Coordinates of C-alpha atoms in Angstrom, one line a residue:
M1 CA -6.3 -1.8 -24.2
Y2 CA -9.6 -3.5 -25.8
K3 CA -7.2 -6.4 -27.4
R4 CA -6.0 -6.9 -24.0
I5 CA -9.4 -6.7 -22.3
L6 CA -10.7 -9.5 -24.7
A7 CA -7.4 -11.8 -24.2
Y8 CA -8.5 -11.5 -20.2
L9 CA -12.2 -12.4 -21.2
L10 CA -10.7 -15.7 -23.1
I11 CA -8.7 -16.8 -20.3
I12 CA -11.6 -16.4 -17.5
S13 CA -10.5 -18.9 -14.4
V14 CA -12.2 -19.0 -11.4
F15 CA -10.6 -18.5 -7.8
F16 CA -11.9 -17.4 -4.5
L17 CA -14.8 -19.8 -4.9
V18 CA -17.1 -20.1 -1.9
S19 CA -16.6 -23.2 -0.3
G20 CA -19.3 -25.7 0.9
C21 CA -21.9 -24.3 -1.8
S22 CA -22.3 -27.1 -4.5
D23 CA -25.9 -25.7 -5.5
V24 CA -24.4 -22.4 -5.5
L25 CA -21.2 -22.9 -8.1
S26 CA -20.8 -25.4 -11.0
P27 CA -18.3 -25.4 -13.3
A28 CA -18.5 -23.9 -16.6
N29 CA -20.0 -26.0 -19.5
E30 CA -16.8 -25.1 -21.6
N31 CA -14.1 -22.6 -21.6
N32 CA -15.0 -20.2 -24.0
T33 CA -18.5 -18.9 -23.8
G34 CA -20.4 -15.8 -23.9
I35 CA -21.2 -13.3 -21.1
E36 CA -24.9 -14.0 -20.9
E37 CA -23.9 -17.7 -20.0
M38 CA -22.9 -16.2 -16.7
Y39 CA -26.9 -15.7 -15.7
D40 CA -26.9 -19.9 -15.0
D41 CA -23.3 -20.2 -14.0
A42 CA -22.6 -18.9 -11.2
S43 CA -19.0 -19.8 -11.0
Y44 CA -18.5 -18.5 -14.5
A45 CA -20.1 -15.0 -13.3
E46 CA -17.6 -15.1 -10.1
G47 CA -14.7 -15.5 -12.6
F48 CA -15.3 -12.0 -14.0
L49 CA -14.5 -10.7 -10.2
S50 CA -11.7 -12.9 -9.8
N51 CA -10.0 -11.8 -12.6
A52 CA -10.8 -8.1 -11.0
Y53 CA -8.9 -9.2 -8.1
L54 CA -5.8 -10.7 -9.9
L55 CA -5.2 -7.2 -11.6
M56 CA -5.0 -5.7 -8.5
P57 CA -2.1 -3.3 -8.2
D58 CA -0.7 -3.9 -4.6
N59 CA -0.6 -7.6 -5.1
G60 CA 3.2 -7.9 -4.5
W61 CA 6.3 -5.6 -3.5
V62 CA 7.3 -2.7 -5.7
F63 CA 10.6 -1.5 -4.7
T64 CA 9.9 2.2 -6.1
D65 CA 12.0 3.4 -2.8
V66 CA 14.8 3.3 -5.1
A67 CA 13.8 5.9 -7.5
T68 CA 14.0 8.3 -4.5
D69 CA 16.2 9.8 -1.5
N70 CA 15.4 6.9 0.5
A71 CA 17.5 4.2 -1.2
V72 CA 19.7 2.7 -4.1
T73 CA 20.1 -0.7 -5.7
N74 CA 22.9 -2.6 -7.0
E75 CA 21.2 -3.8 -10.2
T76 CA 22.5 -1.3 -12.7
S77 CA 19.8 -2.2 -15.4
N78 CA 16.7 -1.5 -13.1
A79 CA 14.0 0.3 -14.5
F80 CA 13.5 2.5 -11.6
L81 CA 17.2 3.4 -11.6
E82 CA 16.7 4.5 -14.9
M83 CA 13.8 6.5 -14.4
A84 CA 15.6 8.6 -11.7
A85 CA 18.3 9.0 -13.7
G86 CA 16.0 10.8 -16.2
Q87 CA 15.1 8.2 -18.9
W88 CA 11.1 8.8 -18.2
T89 CA 8.8 9.0 -20.8
A90 CA 5.7 8.1 -21.6
D91 CA 6.6 5.1 -23.3
N92 CA 9.2 4.5 -20.6
Y93 CA 7.0 4.4 -17.2
P94 CA 7.7 1.5 -14.7
M95 CA 4.8 2.8 -12.6
N96 CA 2.1 2.4 -15.8
E97 CA -1.0 0.5 -14.3
W98 CA -3.0 2.0 -16.9
S99 CA -3.9 -1.2 -18.9
D100 CA -4.3 -3.5 -16.0
S101 CA -6.4 -1.0 -13.5
R102 CA -8.8 0.1 -16.6
A103 CA -8.9 -3.8 -17.3
G104 CA -9.7 -4.4 -13.7
I105 CA -12.7 -1.7 -13.8
Q106 CA -14.0 -3.7 -16.9
F107 CA -14.4 -6.8 -14.8
A108 CA -16.0 -4.7 -12.2
N109 CA -18.9 -3.1 -14.7
I110 CA -19.3 -6.6 -16.5
I111 CA -20.5 -7.7 -13.0
L112 CA -22.4 -4.8 -11.8
T113 CA -24.5 -4.6 -15.0
N114 CA -24.9 -8.4 -15.0
A115 CA -25.5 -10.0 -11.5
D116 CA -29.2 -9.0 -11.2
Q117 CA -29.3 -11.7 -13.4
V118 CA -27.2 -14.4 -12.3
E119 CA -28.5 -17.3 -10.4
W120 CA -26.0 -17.2 -7.5
A121 CA -28.2 -19.7 -5.2
T122 CA -31.5 -21.5 -5.9
D123 CA -32.7 -20.2 -2.5
E124 CA -33.7 -16.8 -3.1
A125 CA -33.2 -15.1 -0.2
T126 CA -29.0 -16.6 -1.0
R127 CA -29.3 -15.7 -4.2
E128 CA -30.0 -11.6 -2.9
L129 CA -27.0 -12.4 -0.5
F130 CA -24.8 -13.1 -2.8
N131 CA -25.7 -10.5 -5.3
E132 CA -25.3 -7.8 -2.9
R133 CA -22.0 -9.1 -1.9
M134 CA -20.8 -9.3 -5.1
K135 CA -22.0 -5.9 -6.5
G136 CA -20.4 -4.8 -3.2
E137 CA -16.9 -5.8 -4.0
A138 CA -17.0 -4.8 -8.0
Y139 CA -18.0 -0.9 -6.6
G140 CA -15.0 -1.3 -4.0
L141 CA -12.7 -2.8 -6.3
R142 CA -13.9 -0.3 -9.2
A143 CA -12.7 2.9 -6.5
F144 CA -9.6 0.9 -5.6
F145 CA -8.5 0.4 -9.3
M146 CA -9.8 4.6 -9.9
Y147 CA -7.6 5.7 -6.8
H148 CA -4.7 3.9 -8.4
L149 CA -5.4 5.4 -12.2
L150 CA -5.1 9.0 -10.3
R151 CA -2.1 8.7 -8.5
N152 CA -0.3 7.2 -11.3
H153 CA -1.5 8.7 -14.2
G154 CA -4.1 11.9 -13.0
G155 CA -2.0 15.8 -14.2
W156 CA -2.2 19.4 -14.6
T157 CA -2.7 19.7 -18.4
G158 CA -0.6 22.9 -18.5
G159 CA 2.8 21.4 -16.6
G160 CA 3.3 22.6 -13.0
Q161 CA -0.4 23.4 -11.4
S162 CA -1.6 25.2 -14.4
G163 CA -4.3 24.6 -16.5
E164 CA -6.9 21.4 -15.6
L165 CA -6.2 18.5 -13.6
L166 CA -7.4 16.0 -15.0
G167 CA -7.7 12.2 -14.0
V168 CA -8.8 9.1 -16.3
P169 CA -12.1 8.1 -18.4
I170 CA -14.8 7.6 -16.3
V171 CA -15.9 3.9 -17.9
T172 CA -19.1 2.8 -15.5
E173 CA -20.5 0.2 -18.4
P174 CA -18.6 -2.4 -19.9
Q175 CA -16.8 -1.8 -23.2
D176 CA -17.0 -4.2 -26.1
K177 CA -16.2 -4.2 -30.0
N178 CA -18.9 -1.9 -30.8
T179 CA -17.3 0.6 -28.2
D180 CA -15.4 3.7 -29.9
F181 CA -12.8 4.1 -27.8
S182 CA -11.2 7.3 -29.6
Q183 CA -14.3 9.0 -28.3
Q184 CA -13.1 8.5 -24.7
Q185 CA -12.5 11.7 -22.9
R186 CA -10.5 11.9 -19.6
G187 CA -12.7 13.1 -16.6
T188 CA -11.4 15.7 -14.3
F189 CA -9.6 14.8 -11.3
E190 CA -12.3 15.7 -8.9
A191 CA -15.1 13.9 -11.3
C192 CA -13.2 10.7 -10.9
M193 CA -12.3 11.4 -7.0
Q194 CA -16.6 12.2 -7.0
Q195 CA -16.9 8.4 -8.7
I196 CA -14.5 6.9 -6.0
Y197 CA -16.5 8.5 -3.4
S198 CA -19.8 7.4 -4.9
D199 CA -18.5 3.5 -5.5
I200 CA -17.2 3.3 -2.0
E201 CA -20.3 4.2 -0.2
R202 CA -22.6 1.7 -2.8
A203 CA -19.7 -0.6 -1.6
R204 CA -20.2 0.3 2.5
E205 CA -24.3 0.0 1.7
L206 CA -23.8 -3.9 0.7
L207 CA -20.8 -5.4 2.3
P208 CA -20.3 -6.2 6.0
Y209 CA -17.5 -3.9 8.0
S210 CA -16.0 -7.1 7.9
Y211 CA -16.6 -11.1 7.0
G212 CA -16.5 -13.6 9.7
D213 CA -19.2 -16.2 11.2
L214 CA -21.3 -15.6 13.3
N215 CA -22.4 -17.6 16.2
D216 CA -25.8 -16.6 17.4
P217 CA -28.4 -14.9 15.8
S218 CA -28.4 -12.2 17.9
E219 CA -25.3 -10.9 16.6
L220 CA -27.0 -10.7 13.3
P221 CA -26.6 -7.0 11.6
D222 CA -30.1 -5.2 11.3
G223 CA -32.2 -6.6 8.2
Y224 CA -30.1 -10.1 8.1
G225 CA -32.7 -11.7 10.1
S226 CA -33.0 -13.2 13.8
T227 CA -33.5 -17.3 13.2
D228 CA -30.6 -19.9 12.8
D229 CA -31.9 -20.4 9.3
D230 CA -30.9 -16.2 8.7
L231 CA -27.8 -17.1 10.6
G232 CA -26.9 -19.9 8.4
R233 CA -27.6 -18.0 5.6
Y234 CA -25.7 -15.1 6.4
N235 CA -22.4 -17.1 7.3
R236 CA -22.5 -19.1 4.1
V237 CA -22.5 -15.7 2.4
F238 CA -20.6 -13.1 4.7
G239 CA -18.9 -15.4 6.9
D240 CA -15.0 -16.8 6.9
E241 CA -15.3 -17.8 3.5
G242 CA -14.9 -14.0 2.3
K243 CA -12.0 -13.1 4.5
Q244 CA -9.8 -10.8 2.1
R245 CA -12.2 -10.0 -0.5
M246 CA -13.5 -6.5 -0.2
S247 CA -15.4 -5.6 2.8
G248 CA -16.6 -2.2 4.5
R249 CA -13.5 -1.7 6.3
I250 CA -10.9 -2.3 3.4
A251 CA -13.6 0.2 1.2
M252 CA -13.2 2.7 4.0
A253 CA -9.3 2.6 3.8
I254 CA -9.7 3.2 0.1
K255 CA -11.7 6.3 0.6
A256 CA -9.4 7.8 3.6
K257 CA -6.0 6.9 1.1
A258 CA -7.9 8.4 -1.9
A259 CA -9.1 11.7 -0.2
L260 CA -5.4 12.3 1.4
L261 CA -3.8 12.0 -2.1
A262 CA -6.5 14.5 -3.6
A263 CA -6.3 16.7 0.0
S264 CA -2.6 17.0 -0.8
P265 CA -0.5 20.3 -2.2
A266 CA -0.1 18.9 -5.6
Y267 CA -3.6 18.1 -6.2
N268 CA -5.8 20.4 -3.6
A269 CA -6.0 23.4 -6.0
G270 CA -8.1 21.2 -8.4
T271 CA -10.5 19.5 -6.3
T272 CA -13.5 20.0 -3.2
T273 CA -11.7 17.2 -1.2
T274 CA -10.1 19.0 2.0
W275 CA -7.7 18.3 4.8
E276 CA -10.9 18.3 7.1
D277 CA -12.6 15.2 4.9
A278 CA -9.2 13.3 4.4
A279 CA -8.9 13.3 8.6
N280 CA -12.9 12.7 8.7
Y281 CA -12.6 9.7 6.7
A282 CA -9.2 8.4 8.4
G283 CA -10.7 9.4 11.8
E284 CA -14.3 7.8 11.2
L285 CA -12.4 4.3 10.5
L286 CA -9.7 4.7 13.4
A287 CA -12.7 5.2 15.7
L288 CA -13.7 1.6 14.8
N289 CA -10.3 0.4 15.3
D290 CA -10.8 1.5 19.2
G291 CA -9.1 5.2 18.2
V292 CA -5.0 5.5 19.3
A293 CA -5.8 2.4 21.4
G294 CA -5.9 0.6 19.0
L295 CA -2.4 1.1 17.3
A296 CA -1.0 -2.6 17.2
P297 CA 1.9 -2.9 20.2
E298 CA 4.0 -4.8 17.4
G299 CA 2.7 -3.3 14.1
A300 CA 6.1 -1.8 13.3
T301 CA 7.7 -5.6 12.3
W302 CA 4.8 -7.0 11.2
Y303 CA 6.7 -8.8 8.5
D304 CA 9.0 -10.4 11.1
N305 CA 6.3 -11.4 14.2
A306 CA 6.7 -15.1 13.5
S307 CA 4.2 -16.1 16.0
Q308 CA 1.0 -14.2 14.5
I309 CA 2.3 -14.8 10.8
S310 CA 2.5 -18.8 12.0
S311 CA -1.1 -18.7 13.5
L312 CA -3.0 -16.7 9.8
G313 CA -5.1 -19.2 9.3
S314 CA -8.8 -19.0 7.8
G315 CA -7.8 -15.4 6.0
S316 CA -7.4 -14.2 9.9
N317 CA -5.6 -10.9 10.0
P318 CA -2.8 -9.6 12.7
P319 CA -3.9 -6.8 14.4
E320 CA -1.7 -4.5 12.3
I321 CA -3.1 -5.3 8.9
I322 CA -6.4 -4.4 7.3
W323 CA -5.9 -5.9 4.3
R324 CA -3.2 -8.8 2.9
D325 CA -2.8 -11.2 0.2
N326 CA -2.7 -15.0 0.5
V327 CA 0.0 -16.3 3.2
E328 CA 2.5 -18.6 1.6
G329 CA 1.9 -22.2 2.2
S330 CA 5.0 -23.4 2.7
G331 CA 7.3 -20.3 2.6
S332 CA 9.8 -19.1 0.6
T333 CA 13.3 -17.5 0.8
D334 CA 13.1 -15.0 -2.3
L335 CA 12.9 -11.8 -0.6
E336 CA 15.9 -12.8 1.7
Q337 CA 17.6 -14.3 -1.5
Q338 CA 17.5 -10.4 -2.9
H339 CA 18.1 -8.5 -0.1
F340 CA 20.6 -9.9 2.6
P341 CA 23.9 -9.1 2.1
P342 CA 26.3 -11.3 0.5
T343 CA 28.0 -13.2 3.5
L344 CA 24.6 -14.3 4.4
Y345 CA 24.3 -15.0 0.4
G346 CA 22.1 -12.8 -0.7
D347 CA 22.1 -10.2 -3.5
G348 CA 22.0 -6.6 -1.5
W349 CA 19.9 -5.2 -3.7
M350 CA 18.0 -2.7 -1.7
N351 CA 20.9 0.1 -0.2
P352 CA 19.0 2.5 2.4
T353 CA 20.4 5.9 1.8
Q354 CA 22.0 8.2 4.0
D355 CA 19.0 10.9 3.8
L356 CA 16.8 7.9 5.2
V357 CA 19.1 7.1 8.0
D358 CA 19.4 10.8 9.4
A359 CA 15.6 10.4 9.5
F360 CA 15.5 7.9 12.7
P361 CA 15.6 10.0 15.5
M362 CA 17.6 9.6 18.8
A363 CA 16.3 7.6 21.3
N364 CA 15.5 10.8 23.3
G365 CA 13.3 11.5 20.4
Y366 CA 15.2 14.4 19.3
P367 CA 16.3 14.7 15.6
V368 CA 20.1 13.7 14.9
N369 CA 20.5 17.6 14.2
H370 CA 18.9 18.8 17.2
P371 CA 21.1 20.7 20.0
N372 CA 19.8 18.2 22.6
S373 CA 20.1 15.0 20.8
N374 CA 23.7 14.0 21.8
Y375 CA 24.3 13.0 18.8
D376 CA 27.9 11.6 18.2
P377 CA 29.1 12.2 14.3
S378 CA 32.2 9.3 15.1
N379 CA 29.6 7.3 16.5
P380 CA 26.5 7.7 14.8
Y381 CA 24.1 4.8 15.4
Q382 CA 24.8 4.8 19.0
N383 CA 21.9 5.5 21.3
R384 CA 19.5 5.8 18.3
V385 CA 15.8 4.8 18.3
P386 CA 15.6 0.9 18.2
L387 CA 12.9 1.0 14.9
L388 CA 16.6 2.2 13.0
E389 CA 18.2 -1.4 14.1
E390 CA 14.8 -3.2 13.2
Y391 CA 14.8 -1.8 9.8
I392 CA 18.3 -0.8 8.6
L393 CA 21.6 -3.2 8.6
V394 CA 24.2 -0.3 9.8
N395 CA 27.7 -1.2 9.7
G396 CA 28.6 -3.6 12.8
G397 CA 24.9 -4.8 13.1
T398 CA 23.9 -8.2 13.3
A399 CA 21.4 -10.1 11.0
G400 CA 20.4 -13.8 9.4
V401 CA 19.3 -16.5 11.5
N402 CA 22.8 -16.6 14.0
D403 CA 23.0 -12.5 14.3
T404 CA 25.8 -12.3 12.3
Q405 CA 28.0 -9.3 12.1
I406 CA 27.7 -7.3 9.4
T407 CA 30.7 -4.8 8.4
T408 CA 30.0 -2.6 6.0
A409 CA 32.8 -0.2 6.2
A410 CA 34.8 0.6 3.1
D411 CA 37.7 -1.3 4.4
G412 CA 35.7 -4.3 5.7
N413 CA 37.7 -7.4 4.5
T414 CA 34.3 -9.1 3.1
N415 CA 31.7 -8.8 0.3
D416 CA 29.8 -7.1 2.6
A417 CA 32.1 -4.0 2.2
L418 CA 31.2 -1.1 0.8
N419 CA 31.5 -1.6 -3.2
A420 CA 33.4 -4.6 -2.6
V421 CA 31.7 -6.9 -5.6
E422 CA 28.5 -6.3 -7.5
T423 CA 26.3 -7.6 -5.0
S424 CA 27.6 -5.1 -2.3
T425 CA 26.2 -1.8 -0.8
R426 CA 26.8 0.8 -2.5
T427 CA 25.7 3.3 0.4
G428 CA 27.2 1.3 3.5
Y429 CA 23.7 0.4 4.1
Y430 CA 21.6 -2.9 3.6
M431 CA 17.9 -3.2 4.0
K432 CA 16.7 -5.1 6.9
K433 CA 13.1 -4.6 7.1
L434 CA 10.5 -6.5 5.5
L435 CA 12.8 -9.4 6.1
R436 CA 12.5 -12.6 8.1
Q437 CA 15.9 -13.2 10.2
D438 CA 15.0 -16.6 10.7
V439 CA 15.2 -17.1 7.1
N440 CA 18.8 -19.2 6.5
L441 CA 20.4 -19.1 3.0
D442 CA 23.4 -21.2 3.7
P443 CA 23.2 -24.0 0.8
T444 CA 23.8 -26.8 3.2
S445 CA 20.9 -25.8 5.6
T446 CA 18.6 -23.8 3.7
N447 CA 15.6 -22.7 5.7
P448 CA 12.5 -21.1 4.3
Q449 CA 9.8 -19.4 6.3
V450 CA 6.4 -17.8 5.7
H451 CA 6.0 -14.5 4.3
Y452 CA 2.8 -12.1 3.4
F453 CA 2.0 -8.7 1.8
P454 CA 0.1 -6.4 3.3
R455 CA -2.2 -4.2 1.1
I456 CA -3.1 -2.1 4.0
R457 CA -1.8 -1.9 7.0
W458 CA -3.7 0.3 10.1
T459 CA -0.3 2.5 10.3
E460 CA -0.9 3.8 7.1
I461 CA -4.5 5.3 8.3
Y462 CA -3.0 6.2 11.5
L463 CA -0.6 8.4 9.6
A464 CA -3.4 9.6 7.1
Y465 CA -5.4 10.9 9.9
A466 CA -2.6 12.7 11.5
E467 CA -1.5 14.2 8.5
S468 CA -4.6 15.6 7.5
A469 CA -5.7 16.5 11.0
N470 CA -2.4 18.4 11.4
E471 CA -3.1 20.5 8.2
A472 CA -6.8 21.0 8.8
W473 CA -7.0 21.5 12.8
G474 CA -3.3 21.8 13.8
P475 CA -1.4 19.5 16.2
M476 CA -3.5 19.2 19.5
A477 CA -6.7 20.0 18.2
S478 CA -8.8 16.7 19.4
R479 CA -12.1 15.9 17.4
S480 CA -14.7 13.5 18.6
F481 CA -15.3 9.9 16.2
G482 CA -18.1 8.5 18.2
S483 CA -17.1 7.7 21.6
H484 CA -13.3 8.5 20.7
N485 CA -11.6 11.8 20.8
F486 CA -8.0 12.0 19.3
S487 CA -5.5 14.4 17.7
A488 CA -2.5 14.6 15.2
Y489 CA -0.4 14.7 18.4
D490 CA -2.2 11.6 20.1
V491 CA -1.4 9.7 17.0
I492 CA 2.0 10.6 16.5
S493 CA 3.3 10.3 20.2
A494 CA 1.7 6.8 20.2
L495 CA 3.7 5.8 17.0
R496 CA 6.9 7.2 18.3
E497 CA 6.7 5.6 21.6
R498 CA 5.8 2.5 19.9
Q499 CA 9.4 3.2 18.1
G500 CA 10.9 2.8 21.3
I501 CA 11.4 6.4 22.2
T502 CA 12.4 7.4 25.5
P503 CA 11.7 8.7 28.3
Q504 CA 7.9 9.2 27.6
P505 CA 6.4 11.5 27.7
D506 CA 8.3 12.4 24.6
S507 CA 10.2 16.0 25.5
Y508 CA 10.8 16.9 21.9
L509 CA 7.0 16.3 20.7
Q510 CA 6.3 18.4 23.8
S511 CA 7.9 21.0 22.3
I512 CA 6.6 21.5 19.0
G513 CA 2.7 20.7 20.1
S514 CA 1.6 24.2 19.0
D515 CA 3.6 24.3 16.1
Q516 CA 2.1 23.1 12.9
E517 CA 4.8 23.4 10.4
A518 CA 7.4 21.5 12.9
M519 CA 4.5 19.3 13.1
R520 CA 4.3 18.6 9.7
N521 CA 7.7 18.2 9.3
L522 CA 8.0 15.1 12.0
I523 CA 5.0 13.7 10.5
R524 CA 6.8 13.4 7.4
D525 CA 9.7 12.1 9.2
V526 CA 7.4 9.6 10.9
R527 CA 6.0 8.7 7.6
R528 CA 9.0 7.8 5.9
I529 CA 10.2 6.1 8.7
E530 CA 6.8 3.6 9.4
L531 CA 6.7 2.7 5.9
A532 CA 9.8 2.7 4.1
F533 CA 10.7 0.4 1.6
E534 CA 6.6 -0.2 0.9
D535 CA 5.9 1.7 -2.0
F536 CA 4.8 4.9 -0.3
R537 CA 8.1 7.3 -0.5
F538 CA 7.9 8.1 -4.5
W539 CA 4.5 9.0 -3.8
D540 CA 4.4 11.3 -1.1
L541 CA 7.4 13.4 -2.5
R542 CA 5.2 14.2 -5.4
R543 CA 1.8 14.8 -3.5
W544 CA 3.9 17.0 -1.2
N545 CA 5.7 18.9 -4.1
M546 CA 8.9 18.4 -2.5
D547 CA 11.9 18.1 -4.1
L548 CA 12.5 15.1 -6.4
T549 CA 15.9 16.0 -7.1
E550 CA 17.7 15.3 -3.5
T551 CA 20.7 13.3 -4.2
A552 CA 20.9 9.7 -2.8
D553 CA 23.9 9.6 -0.2
G554 CA 25.6 7.0 1.6
V555 CA 28.4 6.5 4.1
S556 CA 32.3 5.3 3.4
I557 CA 33.7 4.1 6.8
E558 CA 37.5 3.9 6.9
N559 CA 39.7 3.6 10.1
G560 CA 36.5 4.3 11.9
N561 CA 36.0 7.8 10.3
H562 CA 32.5 8.3 8.5
N563 CA 32.6 10.4 5.5
I564 CA 29.5 11.3 3.4
I565 CA 29.3 10.2 -0.5
N566 CA 27.5 11.1 -3.1
V567 CA 25.9 7.6 -4.6
E568 CA 23.3 8.8 -7.2
S569 CA 22.0 11.8 -8.5
R570 CA 18.4 12.3 -9.2
D571 CA 17.3 13.7 -12.7
Y572 CA 13.6 14.6 -12.6
E573 CA 12.2 17.6 -14.8
D574 CA 8.9 19.2 -12.9
Y575 CA 6.7 18.0 -15.1
M576 CA 7.6 14.4 -13.7
R577 CA 5.6 15.3 -10.3
Y578 CA 2.4 13.9 -12.3
G579 CA 2.7 10.8 -14.5
P580 CA 1.9 10.1 -18.1
V581 CA -0.9 8.8 -20.0
P582 CA 0.5 6.0 -21.7
Y583 CA 1.9 6.4 -25.2
N584 CA 0.5 3.9 -27.0
E585 CA -3.1 5.1 -25.4
V586 CA -2.1 8.9 -26.8
L587 CA -2.0 7.3 -30.2

């Protein structure tokens, strides 16, 4: 790892520059300079922070669902497929984030140790504001990297939940050639969580809740002055140019995510974080988003809301997004090329399972196996919640720019049929979520579209609150967050109404309103649906202590008859509930 850090230090590049500040940032005099050179060269100093951003794990799609009961892939050599088939070892771990996350922490530590000596601006007041922001971002990023290290590499020393729950080495100072890495010990999971909480609080103290230009000195937060000069200084540091960088809102979301992990059954015996803590951290953030009323009406289809995406300029967010990466400039067809069915010129890479399809309720809100559902096994896609057709391409469904009907039945006469060719579905389903249906892959009339990747969605935080609030207080218990009162029930009700469940009020939800266990199962199903294909299911199954070896099933349709088929087995040992420390690090 140390060699990798040195390599990164030799290729420092400047990104995320503060625009319009010629006296703040100037180019480095040479490509290879020492740490101390940052003191008089703000652009070089910011390069360390920029590299931390570049190393963030959530910088693009990682389709871990194919290692779960949510999906399979038709790419037989896929690393996640091989892992799910039992080929998971300490030196063959596709979810390994050890090196990049620890390198990201190294860059953050360099900023935190040296920022006070950097001449961020010639004006002293502006220099201090920049210093606060850079350090606040570094604290937030360090917490973000630590969260990912705990999720991917934390675990119990004795297997199962015996022994000691360990995290990773806690490093708060820059490492150099004199560091004795052999003496670094893994911190306990609890100590790592406390480090996250400490870093998040420091980030919140130093950063605005969100970035954006203010229009009048009266809008300035307390402590930032009251004059036009103060307004100009504030906008220069915390204005529009800072959007999508670490902010107070993002830091609060990271805290909620980390607390949900720690409070979960696979970890809570080794940490002091409780379900109530997790609910409070998420609830505090939701209150700042107008509570349940702030749930974005079109949040479930954030990826295909063309009008919202086309207006994403100057770092703005759609109502569903807390944090995202950059919007593509001219658009692309890559995601659709990978996942569209063959007749739409795609590779059909992600194949949802029958298990996931069955998690979608009927339009009346009842689960398909409930006597009041009116589910018809011979016509299984009729009267289902509308979100099913948005997320999964079923037999007879439509997709693509021309709403082409796709036949996935085993007796279909196109390459979209079950197992027809290498790029065909293996389960009888294709993924539709995440894809823009206005992309055209036809070689004679190719039409790309703009995409973006969400690092944190508001729906994730609403679901985190619902889960933890139900565990802490029960389904209906309403808790006050400032001027807002809402319960787990309230959140799930709003999400299910957004999914298209009718009529309202939701009869099934009302029937389980006082049953904590039934609500727990429903919350997990809602989470499974809302966050499908977004790298959640893999981690959720583990933190819930649920069975990891559920067979991935599909459907074979012949002559209109639907027969459930076994597509792929899962081969996980009990110890695989927790990710390993990479083998080379152990050596």
